[in-house]
PDB file of C-alpha atoms in Angstrom:
ATOM      1  CA  MET O   1      90.782-150.840   8.579  1.00  0.00           C
ATOM      2  CA  THR O   2      91.694-154.087  10.447  1.00  0.00           C
ATOM      3  CA  LEU O   3      92.751-153.555  13.891  1.00  0.00           C
ATOM      4  CA  GLY O   4      95.245-155.608  15.766  1.00  0.00           C
ATOM      5  CA  ARG O   5      98.762-157.048  15.357  1.00  0.00           C
ATOM      6  CA  ILE O   6     100.399-159.518  13.027  1.00  0.00           C
ATOM      7  CA  SER O   7     103.767-161.296  13.202  1.00  0.00           C
ATOM      8  CA  GLN O   8     105.717-163.642  10.946  1.00  0.00           C
ATOM      9  CA  THR O   9     108.782-165.650  11.772  1.00  0.00           C
ATOM     10  CA  ILE O  10     111.574-165.461   9.016  1.00  0.00           C
ATOM     11  CA  THR O  11     114.622-167.411   9.004  1.00  0.00           C
ATOM     12  CA  ALA O  12     117.453-164.926   8.295  1.00  0.00           C
ATOM     13  CA  HIS O  13     121.288-165.395   8.126  1.00  0.00           C
ATOM     14  CA  HIS O  14     123.514-163.199  10.464  1.00  0.00           C
ATOM     15  CA  HIS O  15     126.850-162.356   8.811  1.00  0.00           C
ATOM     16  CA  LEU O  16     129.843-162.150  10.932  1.00  0.00           C
ATOM     17  CA  ILE O  17     133.257-160.889  10.214  1.00  0.00           C
ATOM     18  CA  GLY O  18     135.855-162.513  12.102  1.00  0.00           C
ATOM     19  CA  GLU O  19     139.556-163.344  11.973  1.00  0.00           C
ATOM     20  CA  ASP O  20     138.675-166.367   9.925  1.00  0.00           C
ATOM     21  CA  GLY O  21     136.773-164.340   7.457  1.00  0.00           C
ATOM     22  CA  VAL O  22     132.898-164.160   7.122  1.00  0.00           C
ATOM     23  CA  SER O  23     130.843-166.595   8.717  1.00  0.00           C
ATOM     24  CA  SER O  24     127.025-166.897   8.542  1.00  0.00           C
ATOM     25  CA  ALA O  25     124.507-168.217  11.245  1.00  0.00           C
ATOM     26  CA  ALA O  26     120.908-168.976  10.741  1.00  0.00           C
ATOM     27  CA  ILE O  27     118.747-166.894  12.976  1.00  0.00           C
ATOM     28  CA  GLU O  28     115.027-166.518  13.663  1.00  0.00           C
ATOM     29  CA  ILE O  29     113.480-163.095  13.467  1.00  0.00           C
ATOM     30  CA  VAL O  30     109.873-162.454  14.392  1.00  0.00           C
ATOM     31  CA  VAL O  31     108.788-159.566  12.210  1.00  0.00           C
ATOM     32  CA  ALA O  32     105.606-157.892  13.864  1.00  0.00           C
ATOM     33  CA  TYR O  33     103.480-154.792  12.982  1.00  0.00           C
ATOM     34  CA  ALA O  34     100.678-153.448  15.301  1.00  0.00           C
ATOM     35  CA  THR O  35      98.152-150.969  14.455  1.00  0.00           C
ATOM     36  CA  ASP O  36      98.622-148.874  17.478  1.00  0.00           C
ATOM     37  CA  ASP O  37     102.193-148.242  16.214  1.00  0.00           C
ATOM     38  CA  PRO O  38     101.441-147.816  12.468  1.00  0.00           C
ATOM     39  CA  TYR O  39     104.945-146.243  11.517  1.00  0.00           C
ATOM     40  CA  SER O  40     107.122-149.131  12.596  1.00  0.00           C
ATOM     41  CA  VAL O  41     107.969-152.613  11.984  1.00  0.00           C
ATOM     42  CA  GLN O  42     109.313-154.621  15.124  1.00  0.00           C
ATOM     43  CA  PHE O  43     112.212-157.025  14.299  1.00  0.00           C
ATOM     44  CA  HIS O  44     112.663-159.325  17.367  1.00  0.00           C
ATOM     45  CA  PHE O  45     115.842-161.391  17.454  1.00  0.00           C
ATOM     46  CA  ARG O  46     114.750-164.536  19.510  1.00  0.00           C
ATOM     47  CA  SER O  47     118.266-165.622  20.194  1.00  0.00           C
ATOM     48  CA  GLY O  48     119.159-162.444  22.219  1.00  0.00           C
ATOM     49  CA  SER O  49     115.601-161.350  23.048  1.00  0.00           C
ATOM     50  CA  VAL O  50     116.568-158.036  21.104  1.00  0.00           C
ATOM     51  CA  ARG O  51     114.021-155.852  19.588  1.00  0.00           C
ATOM     52  CA  TRP O  52     114.420-153.207  16.852  1.00  0.00           C
ATOM     53  CA  PHE O  53     111.740-150.863  15.908  1.00  0.00           C
ATOM     54  CA  VAL O  54     112.514-149.631  12.251  1.00  0.00           C
ATOM     55  CA  SER O  55     110.344-147.291  10.111  1.00  0.00           C
ATOM     56  CA  ARG O  56     108.065-149.172   7.965  1.00  0.00           C
ATOM     57  CA  ASP O  57     108.560-146.561   5.199  1.00  0.00           C
ATOM     58  CA  LEU O  58     112.333-147.402   5.519  1.00  0.00           C
ATOM     59  CA  VAL O  59     111.768-151.050   5.205  1.00  0.00           C
ATOM     60  CA  ILE O  60     109.362-150.681   2.171  1.00  0.00           C
ATOM     61  CA  SER O  61     112.059-148.301   0.349  1.00  0.00           C
ATOM     62  CA  GLY O  62     114.751-150.766   1.109  1.00  0.00           C
ATOM     63  CA  LEU O  63     113.026-153.294  -0.982  1.00  0.00           C
ATOM     64  CA  GLU O  64     113.343-151.099  -3.996  1.00  0.00           C
ATOM     65  CA  ALA O  65     116.654-149.216  -3.621  1.00  0.00           C
ATOM     66  CA  ALA O  66     119.307-148.905  -0.866  1.00  0.00           C
ATOM     67  CA  SER O  67     117.794-146.848   2.077  1.00  0.00           C
ATOM     68  CA  GLY O  68     118.619-145.590   5.311  1.00  0.00           C
ATOM     69  CA  GLU O  69     121.645-144.044   6.928  1.00  0.00           C
ATOM     70  CA  GLY O  70     123.349-144.598  10.431  1.00  0.00           C
ATOM     71  CA  ASP O  71     121.674-147.167  12.669  1.00  0.00           C
ATOM     72  CA  VAL O  72     119.434-148.929  10.164  1.00  0.00           C
ATOM     73  CA  ARG O  73     120.006-149.576   6.507  1.00  0.00           C
ATOM     74  CA  VAL O  74     117.880-151.816   4.085  1.00  0.00           C
ATOM     75  CA  SER O  75     118.751-152.869   0.860  1.00  0.00           C
ATOM     76  CA  THR O  76     117.559-155.705  -1.681  1.00  0.00           C
ATOM     77  CA  HIS O  77     120.019-157.480  -4.177  1.00  0.00           C
ATOM     78  CA  GLY O  78     119.490-160.135  -6.827  1.00  0.00           C
ATOM     79  CA  THR O  79     121.043-163.368  -5.984  1.00  0.00           C
ATOM     80  CA  VAL O  80     121.235-166.920  -7.657  1.00  0.00           C
ATOM     81  CA  GLY O  81     118.481-168.032  -5.470  1.00  0.00           C
ATOM     82  CA  GLY O  82     116.248-164.969  -5.590  1.00  0.00           C
ATOM     83  CA  ASP O  83     116.244-161.580  -4.141  1.00  0.00           C
ATOM     84  CA  THR O  84     117.775-161.135  -0.801  1.00  0.00           C
ATOM     85  CA  THR O  85     117.101-158.264   1.666  1.00  0.00           C
ATOM     86  CA  ILE O  86     119.952-157.006   3.739  1.00  0.00           C
ATOM     87  CA  LEU O  87     119.219-155.482   7.101  1.00  0.00           C
ATOM     88  CA  THR O  88     122.197-153.744   8.644  1.00  0.00           C
ATOM     89  CA  LEU O  89     121.860-152.771  12.305  1.00  0.00           C
ATOM     90  CA  ASN O  90     124.204-150.418  14.232  1.00  0.00           C
ATOM     91  CA  ASN O  91     123.955-150.053  18.085  1.00  0.00           C
ATOM     92  CA  HIS O  92     127.342-148.426  18.214  1.00  0.00           C
ATOM     93  CA  GLN O  93     128.612-150.806  20.755  1.00  0.00           C
ATOM     94  CA  ASP O  94     129.080-153.749  18.771  1.00  0.00           C
ATOM     95  CA  PRO O  95     130.218-153.586  14.932  1.00  0.00           C
ATOM     96  CA  PRO O  96     127.243-153.325  12.664  1.00  0.00           C
ATOM     97  CA  ALA O  97     125.369-156.506  12.068  1.00  0.00           C
ATOM     98  CA  ASP O  98     124.167-157.764   8.823  1.00  0.00           C
ATOM     99  CA  PHE O  99     121.160-159.886   8.362  1.00  0.00           C
ATOM    100  CA  THR O 100     120.046-161.438   4.931  1.00  0.00           C
ATOM    101  CA  LEU O 101     116.208-162.220   4.632  1.00  0.00           C
ATOM    102  CA  GLY O 102     114.106-163.460   1.816  1.00  0.00           C
ATOM    103  CA  ALA O 103     112.887-160.326   0.061  1.00  0.00           C
ATOM    104  CA  TYR O 104     109.663-161.959  -0.959  1.00  0.00           C
ATOM    105  CA  GLU O 105     108.906-163.058   2.654  1.00  0.00           C
ATOM    106  CA  LEU O 106     109.441-159.579   3.907  1.00  0.00           C
ATOM    107  CA  MET O 107     107.209-158.014   0.963  1.00  0.00           C
ATOM    108  CA  SER O 108     104.515-160.375   1.598  1.00  0.00           C
ATOM    109  CA  PHE O 109     104.549-159.303   5.188  1.00  0.00           C
ATOM    110  CA  LEU O 110     104.669-155.568   4.299  1.00  0.00           C
ATOM    111  CA  GLN O 111     101.666-156.132   2.003  1.00  0.00           C
ATOM    112  CA  LEU O 112      99.655-157.360   5.077  1.00  0.00           C
ATOM    113  CA  THR O 113     100.627-154.031   7.028  1.00  0.00           C
ATOM    114  CA  GLU O 114      99.402-152.167   4.165  1.00  0.00           C
ATOM    115  CA  GLN O 115      95.892-153.980   4.309  1.00  0.00           C
ATOM    116  CA  MET O 116      95.678-153.035   8.161  1.00  0.00           C
ATOM    117  CA  VAL O 117      96.926-149.462   7.757  1.00  0.00           C
ATOM    118  CA  PRO O 118      97.500-148.190   4.207  1.00  0.00           C
ATOM    119  CA  LEU O 119     100.568-146.222   3.603  1.00  0.00           C
ATOM    120  CA  GLY O 120      99.692-142.562   4.256  1.00  0.00           C
ATOM    121  CA  ALA O 121      96.760-143.449   6.636  1.00  0.00           C
ATOM    122  CA  GLU O 122      99.297-143.806   9.846  1.00  0.00           C
ATOM    123  CA  THR O 123      98.550-140.221  11.017  1.00  0.00           C
ATOM    124  CA  ARG O 124      94.678-140.768  10.741  1.00  0.00           C
ATOM    125  CA  ARG O 125      95.041-143.997  12.722  1.00  0.00           C
ATOM    126  CA  VAL O 126      97.217-142.296  15.434  1.00  0.00           C
ATOM    127  CA  GLN O 127      94.618-139.366  15.534  1.00  0.00           C
ATOM    128  CA  ARG O 128      91.836-141.920  15.989  1.00  0.00           C
ATOM    129  CA  GLN O 129      93.585-143.339  18.849  1.00  0.00           C
ATOM    130  CA  ILE O 130      94.088-140.101  20.587  1.00  0.00           C
ATOM    131  CA  GLU O 131      90.437-139.077  20.018  1.00  0.00           C
ATOM    132  CA  ARG O 132      89.448-142.400  21.923  1.00  0.00           C
ATOM    133  CA  ILE O 133      91.239-141.498  25.027  1.00  0.00           C
ATOM    134  CA  ASP O 134      89.393-140.260  27.972  1.00  0.00           C
ATOM    135  CA  TRP O 135      91.645-137.626  29.130  1.00  0.00           C
ATOM    136  CA  THR O 136      89.605-136.610  32.026  1.00  0.00           C
ATOM    137  CA  ARG O 137      89.393-140.237  33.416  1.00  0.00           C
ATOM    138  CA  LEU O 138      93.218-140.648  32.533  1.00  0.00           C
ATOM    139  CA  ALA O 139      94.161-137.409  34.346  1.00  0.00           C
ATOM    140  CA  ALA O 140      92.021-138.619  37.511  1.00  0.00           C
ATOM    141  CA  GLY O 141      94.209-141.786  37.536  1.00  0.00           C
ATOM    142  CA  GLY O 142      91.735-143.964  36.022  1.00  0.00           C
ATOM    143  CA  ALA O 143      92.254-146.646  33.134  1.00  0.00           C
ATOM    144  CA  GLU O 144      92.302-145.244  29.587  1.00  0.00           C
ATOM    145  CA  ALA O 145      88.884-145.640  28.186  1.00  0.00           C
ATOM    146  CA  GLY O 146      88.109-146.617  24.548  1.00  0.00           C
ATOM    147  CA  GLY O 147      91.645-147.662  23.663  1.00  0.00           C
TER     148      GLY O 147
END
């Protein structure tokens, strides 16, 4: 099992619904995955320094069929230029935001995460991290050992 962190910059389009109809603006999203948080994929929106941590299982499911409820939804649709994944985020302060990303780019990234921590092996990964913590030293105010 490979340890560490990977990231990839994906150009997405943010779709805004306004008085003049729907407009679209290109936006860079850094998609990241770290083995110390094996359950989630991070979406870092550079333009606003906003980060969303989304369940890796939800993103993978959204490549096959519409997935998610509430704050995060992911769905993939065939388009003229290829498959597009729509990521919908709702922070409950603003209207929900829709972003379209290339489905193949996202799928390639997720395949890399599966090489790092295979699906279903996340719990084992977290348990190993917990086992490496020197709880005695940590309780005494020292630095975490082995992790």
